[in-house]
Rosetta silent file (secondary structure, phi, psi, omega in degrees, C-alpha in Angstrom):
SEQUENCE: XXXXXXXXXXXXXXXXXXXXXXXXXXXXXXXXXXXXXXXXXXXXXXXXXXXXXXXXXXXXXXXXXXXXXXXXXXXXXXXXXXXXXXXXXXXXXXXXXXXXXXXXXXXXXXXXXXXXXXXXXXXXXXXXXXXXXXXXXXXXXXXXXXXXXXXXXXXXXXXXXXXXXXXXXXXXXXXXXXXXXXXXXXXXXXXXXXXXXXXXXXXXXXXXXXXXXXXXXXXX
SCORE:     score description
SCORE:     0.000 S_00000001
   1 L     0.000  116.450  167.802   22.558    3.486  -64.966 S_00000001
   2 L   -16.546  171.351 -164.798   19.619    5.879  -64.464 S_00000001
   3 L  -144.222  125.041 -176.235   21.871    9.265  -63.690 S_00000001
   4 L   -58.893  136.044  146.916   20.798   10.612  -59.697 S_00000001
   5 L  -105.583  178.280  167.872   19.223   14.495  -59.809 S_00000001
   6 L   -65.628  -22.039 -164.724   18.261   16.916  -57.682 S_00000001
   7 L   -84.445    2.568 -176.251   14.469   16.267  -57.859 S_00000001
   8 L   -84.132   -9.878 -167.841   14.742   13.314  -55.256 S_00000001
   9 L   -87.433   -0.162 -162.424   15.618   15.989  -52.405 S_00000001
  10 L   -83.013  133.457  146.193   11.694   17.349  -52.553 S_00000001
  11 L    32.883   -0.387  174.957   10.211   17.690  -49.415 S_00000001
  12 H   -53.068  -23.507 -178.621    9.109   13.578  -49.149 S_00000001
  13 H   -51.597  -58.097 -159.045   10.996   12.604  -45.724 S_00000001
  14 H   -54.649  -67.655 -170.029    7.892   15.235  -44.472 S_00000001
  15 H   -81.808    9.107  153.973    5.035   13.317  -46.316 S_00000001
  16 H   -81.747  -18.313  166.710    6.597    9.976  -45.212 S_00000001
  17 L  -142.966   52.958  166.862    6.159   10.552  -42.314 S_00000001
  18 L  -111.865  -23.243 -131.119    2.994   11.814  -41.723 S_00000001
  19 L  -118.485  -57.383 -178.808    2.495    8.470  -44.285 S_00000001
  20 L   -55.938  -54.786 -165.630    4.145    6.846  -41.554 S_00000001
  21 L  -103.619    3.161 -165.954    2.759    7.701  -38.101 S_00000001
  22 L  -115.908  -35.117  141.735   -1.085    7.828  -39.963 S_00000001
  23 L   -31.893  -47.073 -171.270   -0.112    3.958  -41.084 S_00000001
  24 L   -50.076  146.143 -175.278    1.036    2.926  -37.532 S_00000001
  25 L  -110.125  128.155 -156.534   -1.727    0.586  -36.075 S_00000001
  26 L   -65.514  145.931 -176.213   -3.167    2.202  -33.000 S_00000001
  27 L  -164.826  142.755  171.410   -1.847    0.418  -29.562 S_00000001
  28 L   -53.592  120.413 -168.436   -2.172    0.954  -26.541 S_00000001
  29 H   -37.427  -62.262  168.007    0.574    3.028  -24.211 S_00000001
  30 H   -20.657  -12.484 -149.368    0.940   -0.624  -22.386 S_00000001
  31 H  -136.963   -3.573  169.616    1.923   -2.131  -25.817 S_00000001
  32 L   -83.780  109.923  176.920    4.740    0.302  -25.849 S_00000001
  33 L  -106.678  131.504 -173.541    8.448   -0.374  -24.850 S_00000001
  34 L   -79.666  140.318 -143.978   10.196    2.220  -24.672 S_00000001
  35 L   -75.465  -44.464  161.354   13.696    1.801  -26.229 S_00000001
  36 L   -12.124   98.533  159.001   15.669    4.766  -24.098 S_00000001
  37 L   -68.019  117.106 -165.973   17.968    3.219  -21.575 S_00000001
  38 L   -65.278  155.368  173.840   17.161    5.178  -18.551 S_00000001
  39 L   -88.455  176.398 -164.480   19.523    7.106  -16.830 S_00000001
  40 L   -73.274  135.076 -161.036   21.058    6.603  -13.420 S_00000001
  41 L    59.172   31.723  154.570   18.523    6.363  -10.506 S_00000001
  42 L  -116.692  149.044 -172.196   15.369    6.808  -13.085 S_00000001
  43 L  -122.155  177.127  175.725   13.193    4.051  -13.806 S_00000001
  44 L  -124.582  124.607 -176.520   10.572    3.405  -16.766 S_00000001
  45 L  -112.434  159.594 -169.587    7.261    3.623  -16.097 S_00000001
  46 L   -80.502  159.833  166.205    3.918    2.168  -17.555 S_00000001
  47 H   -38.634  -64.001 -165.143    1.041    4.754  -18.372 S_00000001
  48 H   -81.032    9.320  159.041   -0.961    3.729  -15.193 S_00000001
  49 H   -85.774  -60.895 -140.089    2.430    4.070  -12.649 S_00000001
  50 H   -93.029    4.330 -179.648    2.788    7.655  -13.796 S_00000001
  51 H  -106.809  -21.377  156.128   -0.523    8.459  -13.461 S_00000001
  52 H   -49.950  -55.018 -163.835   -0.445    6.837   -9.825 S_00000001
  53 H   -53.162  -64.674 -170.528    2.743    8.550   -9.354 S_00000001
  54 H   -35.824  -50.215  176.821    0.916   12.149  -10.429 S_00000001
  55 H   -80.756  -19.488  175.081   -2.247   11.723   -8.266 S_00000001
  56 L  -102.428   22.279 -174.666   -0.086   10.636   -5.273 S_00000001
  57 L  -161.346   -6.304 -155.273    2.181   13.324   -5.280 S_00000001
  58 L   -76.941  105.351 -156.626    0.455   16.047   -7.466 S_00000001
  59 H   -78.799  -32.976 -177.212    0.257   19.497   -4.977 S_00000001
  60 H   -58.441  -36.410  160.410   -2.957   21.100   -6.309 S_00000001
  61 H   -35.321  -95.123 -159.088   -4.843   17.371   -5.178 S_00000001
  62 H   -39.946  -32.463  165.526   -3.622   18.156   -2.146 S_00000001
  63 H   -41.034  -60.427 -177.998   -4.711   21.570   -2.079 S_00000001
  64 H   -63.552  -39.944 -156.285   -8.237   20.422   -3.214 S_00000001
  65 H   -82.014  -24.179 -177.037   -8.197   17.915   -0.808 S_00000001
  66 H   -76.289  -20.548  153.576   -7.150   19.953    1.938 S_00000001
  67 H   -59.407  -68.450 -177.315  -10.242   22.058    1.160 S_00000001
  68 H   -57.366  -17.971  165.072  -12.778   19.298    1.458 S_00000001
  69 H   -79.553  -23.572  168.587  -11.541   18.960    5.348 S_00000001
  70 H   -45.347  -72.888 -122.744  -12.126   22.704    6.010 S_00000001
  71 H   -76.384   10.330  158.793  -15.566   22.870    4.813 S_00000001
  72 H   -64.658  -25.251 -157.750  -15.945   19.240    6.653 S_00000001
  73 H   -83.513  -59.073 -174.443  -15.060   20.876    9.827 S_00000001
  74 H   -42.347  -45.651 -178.352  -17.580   23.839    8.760 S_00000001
  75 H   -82.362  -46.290  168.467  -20.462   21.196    8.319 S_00000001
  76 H   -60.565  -34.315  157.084  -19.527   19.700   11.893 S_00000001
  77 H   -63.578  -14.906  176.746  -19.748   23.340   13.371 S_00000001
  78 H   -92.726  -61.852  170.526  -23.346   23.974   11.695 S_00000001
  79 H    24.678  -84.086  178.391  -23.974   20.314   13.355 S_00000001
  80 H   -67.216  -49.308 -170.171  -22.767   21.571   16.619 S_00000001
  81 L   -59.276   -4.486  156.130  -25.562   24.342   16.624 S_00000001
  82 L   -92.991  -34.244  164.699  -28.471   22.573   17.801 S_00000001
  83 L   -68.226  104.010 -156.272  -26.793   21.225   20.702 S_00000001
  84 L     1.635  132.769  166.058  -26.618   23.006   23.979 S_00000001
  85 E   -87.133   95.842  169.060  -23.720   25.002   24.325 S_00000001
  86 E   -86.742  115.625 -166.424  -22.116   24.653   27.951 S_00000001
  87 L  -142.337  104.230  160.569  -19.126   27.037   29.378 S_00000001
  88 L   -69.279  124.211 -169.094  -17.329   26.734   32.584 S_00000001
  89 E  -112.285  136.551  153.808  -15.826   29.711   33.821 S_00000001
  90 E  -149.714  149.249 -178.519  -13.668   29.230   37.603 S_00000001
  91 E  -110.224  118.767 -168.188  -11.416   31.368   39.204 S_00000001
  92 E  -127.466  148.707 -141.030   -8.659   30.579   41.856 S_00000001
  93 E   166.870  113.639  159.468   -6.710   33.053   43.604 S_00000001
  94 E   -63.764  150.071  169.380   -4.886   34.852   46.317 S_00000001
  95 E  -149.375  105.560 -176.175   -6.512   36.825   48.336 S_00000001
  96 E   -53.677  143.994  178.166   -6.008   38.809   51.940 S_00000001
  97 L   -46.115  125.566 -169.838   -8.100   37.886   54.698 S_00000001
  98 L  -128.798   88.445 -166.537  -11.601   40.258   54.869 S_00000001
  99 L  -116.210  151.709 -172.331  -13.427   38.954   57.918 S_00000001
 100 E   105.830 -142.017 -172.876  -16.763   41.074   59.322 S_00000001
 101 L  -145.043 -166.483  173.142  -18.814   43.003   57.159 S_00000001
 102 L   -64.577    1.929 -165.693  -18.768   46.467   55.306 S_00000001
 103 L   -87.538  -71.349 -150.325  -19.171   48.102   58.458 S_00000001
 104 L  -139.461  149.944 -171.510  -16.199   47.060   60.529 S_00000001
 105 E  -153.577  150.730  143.101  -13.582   44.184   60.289 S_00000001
 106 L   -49.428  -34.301 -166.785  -10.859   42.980   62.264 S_00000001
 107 L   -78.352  164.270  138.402   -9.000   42.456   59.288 S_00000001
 108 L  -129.838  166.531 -177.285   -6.732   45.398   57.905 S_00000001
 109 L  -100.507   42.933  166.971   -4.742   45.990   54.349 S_00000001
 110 L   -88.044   20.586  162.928   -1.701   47.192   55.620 S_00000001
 111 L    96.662    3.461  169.930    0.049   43.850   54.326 S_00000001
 112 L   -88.932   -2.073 -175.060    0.131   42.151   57.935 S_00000001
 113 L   -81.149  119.418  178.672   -3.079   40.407   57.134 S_00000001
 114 L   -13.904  143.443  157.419   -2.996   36.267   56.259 S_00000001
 115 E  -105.373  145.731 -172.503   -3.830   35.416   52.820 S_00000001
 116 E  -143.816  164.600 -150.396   -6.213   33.179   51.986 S_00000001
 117 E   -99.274  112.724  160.945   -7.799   31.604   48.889 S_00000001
 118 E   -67.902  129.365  156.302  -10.246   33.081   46.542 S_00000001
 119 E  -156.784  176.791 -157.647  -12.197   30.878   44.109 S_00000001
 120 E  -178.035  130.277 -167.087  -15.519   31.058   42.079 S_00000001
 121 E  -125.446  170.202  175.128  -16.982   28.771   39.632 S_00000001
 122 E  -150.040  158.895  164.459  -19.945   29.730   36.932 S_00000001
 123 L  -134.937  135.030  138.370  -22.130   27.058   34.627 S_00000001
 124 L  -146.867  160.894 -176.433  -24.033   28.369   32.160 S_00000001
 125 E  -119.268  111.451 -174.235  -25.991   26.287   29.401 S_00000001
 126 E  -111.251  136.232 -162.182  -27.457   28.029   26.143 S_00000001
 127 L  -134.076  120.467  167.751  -30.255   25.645   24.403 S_00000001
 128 L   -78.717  134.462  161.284  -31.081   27.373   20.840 S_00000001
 129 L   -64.484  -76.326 -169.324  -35.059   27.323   20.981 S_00000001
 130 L  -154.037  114.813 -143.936  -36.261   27.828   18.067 S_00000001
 131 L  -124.483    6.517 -174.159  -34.111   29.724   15.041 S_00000001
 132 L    41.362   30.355  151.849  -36.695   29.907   12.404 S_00000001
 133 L   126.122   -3.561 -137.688  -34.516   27.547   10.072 S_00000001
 134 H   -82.298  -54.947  140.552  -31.201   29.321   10.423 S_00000001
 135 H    -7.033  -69.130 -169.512  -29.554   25.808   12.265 S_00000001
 136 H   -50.425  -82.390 -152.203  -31.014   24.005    8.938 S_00000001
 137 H   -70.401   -2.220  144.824  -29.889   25.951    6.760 S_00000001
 138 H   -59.228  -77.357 -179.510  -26.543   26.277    7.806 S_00000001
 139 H   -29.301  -40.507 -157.491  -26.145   22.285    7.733 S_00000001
 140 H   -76.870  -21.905 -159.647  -27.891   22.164    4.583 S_00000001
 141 H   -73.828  -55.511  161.943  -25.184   25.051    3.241 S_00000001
 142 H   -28.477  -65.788 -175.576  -22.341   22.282    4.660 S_00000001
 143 H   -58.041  -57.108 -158.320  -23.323   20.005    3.493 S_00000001
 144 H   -60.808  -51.221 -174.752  -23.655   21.519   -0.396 S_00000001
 145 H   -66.284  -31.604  160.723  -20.118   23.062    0.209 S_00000001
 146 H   -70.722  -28.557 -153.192  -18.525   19.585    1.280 S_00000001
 147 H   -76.572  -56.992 -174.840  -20.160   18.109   -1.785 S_00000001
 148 H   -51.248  -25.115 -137.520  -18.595   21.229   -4.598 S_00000001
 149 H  -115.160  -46.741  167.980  -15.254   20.663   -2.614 S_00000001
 150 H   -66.903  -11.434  162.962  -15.478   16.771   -3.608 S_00000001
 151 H  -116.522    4.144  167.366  -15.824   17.105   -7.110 S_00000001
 152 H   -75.151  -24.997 -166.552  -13.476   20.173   -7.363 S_00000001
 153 H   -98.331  -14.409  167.852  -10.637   17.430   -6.311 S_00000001
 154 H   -63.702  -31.856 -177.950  -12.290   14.631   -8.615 S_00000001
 155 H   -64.001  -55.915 -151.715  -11.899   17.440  -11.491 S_00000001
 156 H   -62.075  -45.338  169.102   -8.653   18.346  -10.169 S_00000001
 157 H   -59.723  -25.504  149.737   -7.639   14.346  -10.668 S_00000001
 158 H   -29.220  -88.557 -179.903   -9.515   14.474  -14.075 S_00000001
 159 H   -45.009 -109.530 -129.080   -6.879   17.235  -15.508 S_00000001
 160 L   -43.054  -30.875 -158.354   -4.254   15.756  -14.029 S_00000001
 161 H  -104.626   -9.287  157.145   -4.865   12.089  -15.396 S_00000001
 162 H   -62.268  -46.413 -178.648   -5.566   14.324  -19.222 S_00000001
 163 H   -53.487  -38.551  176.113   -2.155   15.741  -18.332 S_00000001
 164 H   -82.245  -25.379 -169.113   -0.544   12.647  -17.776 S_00000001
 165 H   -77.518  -45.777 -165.896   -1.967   10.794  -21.064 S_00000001
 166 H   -42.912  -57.227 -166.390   -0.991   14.322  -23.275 S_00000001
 167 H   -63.186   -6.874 -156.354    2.847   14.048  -21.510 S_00000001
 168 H  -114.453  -35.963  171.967    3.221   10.013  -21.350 S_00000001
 169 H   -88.878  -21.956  175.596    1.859    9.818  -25.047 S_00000001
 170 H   -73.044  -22.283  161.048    3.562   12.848  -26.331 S_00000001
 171 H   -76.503  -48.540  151.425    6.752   10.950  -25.605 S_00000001
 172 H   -11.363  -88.758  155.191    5.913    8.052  -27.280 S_00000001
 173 H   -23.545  -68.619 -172.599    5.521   10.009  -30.190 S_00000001
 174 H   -47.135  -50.191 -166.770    8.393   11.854  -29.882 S_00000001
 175 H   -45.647  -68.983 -149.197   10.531    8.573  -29.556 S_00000001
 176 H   -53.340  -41.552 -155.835    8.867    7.116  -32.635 S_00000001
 177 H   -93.757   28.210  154.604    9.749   10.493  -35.069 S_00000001
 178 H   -96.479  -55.028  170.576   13.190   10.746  -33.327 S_00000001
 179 L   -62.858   44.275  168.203   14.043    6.420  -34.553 S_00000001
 180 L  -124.817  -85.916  171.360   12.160    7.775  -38.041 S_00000001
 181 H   -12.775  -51.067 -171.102   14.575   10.600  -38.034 S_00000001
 182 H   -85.906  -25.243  176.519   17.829    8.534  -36.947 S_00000001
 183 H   -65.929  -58.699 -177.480   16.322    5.941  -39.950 S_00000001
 184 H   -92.067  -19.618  165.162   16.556    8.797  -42.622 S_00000001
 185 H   -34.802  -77.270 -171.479   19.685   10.733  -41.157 S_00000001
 186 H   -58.458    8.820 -173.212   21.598    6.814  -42.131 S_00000001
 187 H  -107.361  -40.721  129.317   19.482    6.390  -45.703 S_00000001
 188 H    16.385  -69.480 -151.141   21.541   10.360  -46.090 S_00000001
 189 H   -98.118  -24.812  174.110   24.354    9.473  -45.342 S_00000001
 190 H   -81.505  -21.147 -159.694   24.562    5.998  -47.325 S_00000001
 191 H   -89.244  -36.161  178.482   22.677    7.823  -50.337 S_00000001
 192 H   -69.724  -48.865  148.285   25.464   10.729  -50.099 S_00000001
 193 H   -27.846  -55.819  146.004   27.915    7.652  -50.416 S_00000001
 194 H   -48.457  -54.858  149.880   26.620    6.293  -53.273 S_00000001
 195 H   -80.508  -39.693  111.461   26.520    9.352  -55.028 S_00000001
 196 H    34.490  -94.866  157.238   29.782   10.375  -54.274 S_00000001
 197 H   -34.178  -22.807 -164.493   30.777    6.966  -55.848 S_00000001
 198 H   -78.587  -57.351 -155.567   28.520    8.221  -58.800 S_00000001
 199 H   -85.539  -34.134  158.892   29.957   11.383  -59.431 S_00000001
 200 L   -85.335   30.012  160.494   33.866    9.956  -59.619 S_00000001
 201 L  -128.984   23.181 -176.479   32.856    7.774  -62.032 S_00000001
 202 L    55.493   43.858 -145.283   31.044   10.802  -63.796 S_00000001
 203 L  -137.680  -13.248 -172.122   27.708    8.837  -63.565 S_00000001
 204 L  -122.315  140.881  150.736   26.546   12.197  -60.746 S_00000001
 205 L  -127.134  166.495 -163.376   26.545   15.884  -60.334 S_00000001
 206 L   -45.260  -39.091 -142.331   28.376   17.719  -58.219 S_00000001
 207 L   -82.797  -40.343  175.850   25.119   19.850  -57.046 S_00000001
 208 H   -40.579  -36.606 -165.696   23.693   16.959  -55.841 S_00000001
 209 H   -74.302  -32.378 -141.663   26.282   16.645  -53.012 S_00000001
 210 H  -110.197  -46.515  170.642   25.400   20.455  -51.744 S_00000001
 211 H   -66.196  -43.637  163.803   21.263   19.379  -51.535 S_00000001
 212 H   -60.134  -29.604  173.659   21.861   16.817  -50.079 S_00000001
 213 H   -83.161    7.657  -21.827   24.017   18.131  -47.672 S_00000001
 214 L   118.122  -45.528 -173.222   22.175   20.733  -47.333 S_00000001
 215 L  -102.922  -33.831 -166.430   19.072   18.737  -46.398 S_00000001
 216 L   -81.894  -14.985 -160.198   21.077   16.498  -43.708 S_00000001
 217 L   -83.485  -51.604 -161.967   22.143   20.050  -42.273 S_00000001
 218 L   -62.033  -50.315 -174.520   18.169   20.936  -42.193 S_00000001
 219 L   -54.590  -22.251  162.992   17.579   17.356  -40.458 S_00000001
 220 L   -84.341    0.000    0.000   19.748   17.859  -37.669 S_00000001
């Protein structure tokens, strides 16, 4: 029987499995199951749930989105500026009775006189003429500023659905070189077996047992 060395511990687990994951035949996240029994009240989701989930719940979206209603509001206030502006002012009131004129009155203020009710209304109407573009060019400024505010939150939904593929595929991965791992941890531990057997039948050496263990120590 061939006699086990030391030269079997070099570094190959490493190039197997870069050998390994560069072998793998490209699939789709959807084509994935993921093996993990989830824990209690978590569920397992497909690539295009978590990127649903992300975009529905994601606070900088909202942020962005909550932008594009300002400067909506902003473009309905440039709008508003060609059309008349109208402002009612009225006043209601007590007031003591002042009957006669500045000369002479009947009335006096020494607090026996009736009171009786003041009021007063105003209209006024302001019609911009002519504003030498200022009106336009407000609208047109609105307008520009709703539009950059709608593709800052499609960008913002961009990153976020790159964010979701790095995290939702980076697990993937991980899963695969953690069952790779858990594959050579048991080929270890039966191979440490085996020599073991080897070495009480004086067929092994002893050194062997200390790289390998040694290696399962690194592997953990």
């Amino acid at each position: 029987m061939k006699r086990l060395t030391g030269r079997f511990l070099a570094p190959w687990p490493l190039l197997a499995l870069v050998l390994v994951l560069a072998a793998s035949p490209a699939q789709g996240a959807e084509g994935i199951q993921l093996k993990k029994t989830p824990a209690a009240g978590r569920q397992l989701l497909t690539l295009d749930q978590a990127i649903a989930l992300a975009l529905r719940h994601n606070a900088a979206i909202k942020e962005a989105e909550a932008d594009v209603d300002i400067y909506r509001a902003k473009q309905s206030q440039a709008d508003a500026a060609r059309w008349p502006q109208v402002e009612i002012l009225g006043i209601v009131g007590p007031v003591p009775a002042a009957r006669g004129n500045h000369l002479s009155s009947p009335d006096r203020t020494n607090g026996d006189s009736p009171i009786g009710i003041f009021q007063s209304a105003r209209l006024s109407v302001i019609q911009p003429l002519f504003t030498f573009g200022l009106i336009e060019g407000l609208r047109e400024a609105s307008r520009g500023g709703v539009r950059v505010q709608q593709e800052g939150v499609r960008l913002k939904k961009t990153e976020i659905i790159l964010k979701v593929h790095e995290y939702y595929y980076g697990a993937i991965a991980a899963q695969e070189v953690y069952d790779f791992l858990q594959e050579t941890q048991k080929t270890l531990v039966d191979a440490r077996a085996k020599l073991v057997k080897l070495i009480n039948e004086e067929k092994g050496e002893e050194i062997d047992i200390f790289k390998l263990d040694a290696f399962s120590g690194e592997l953990s």
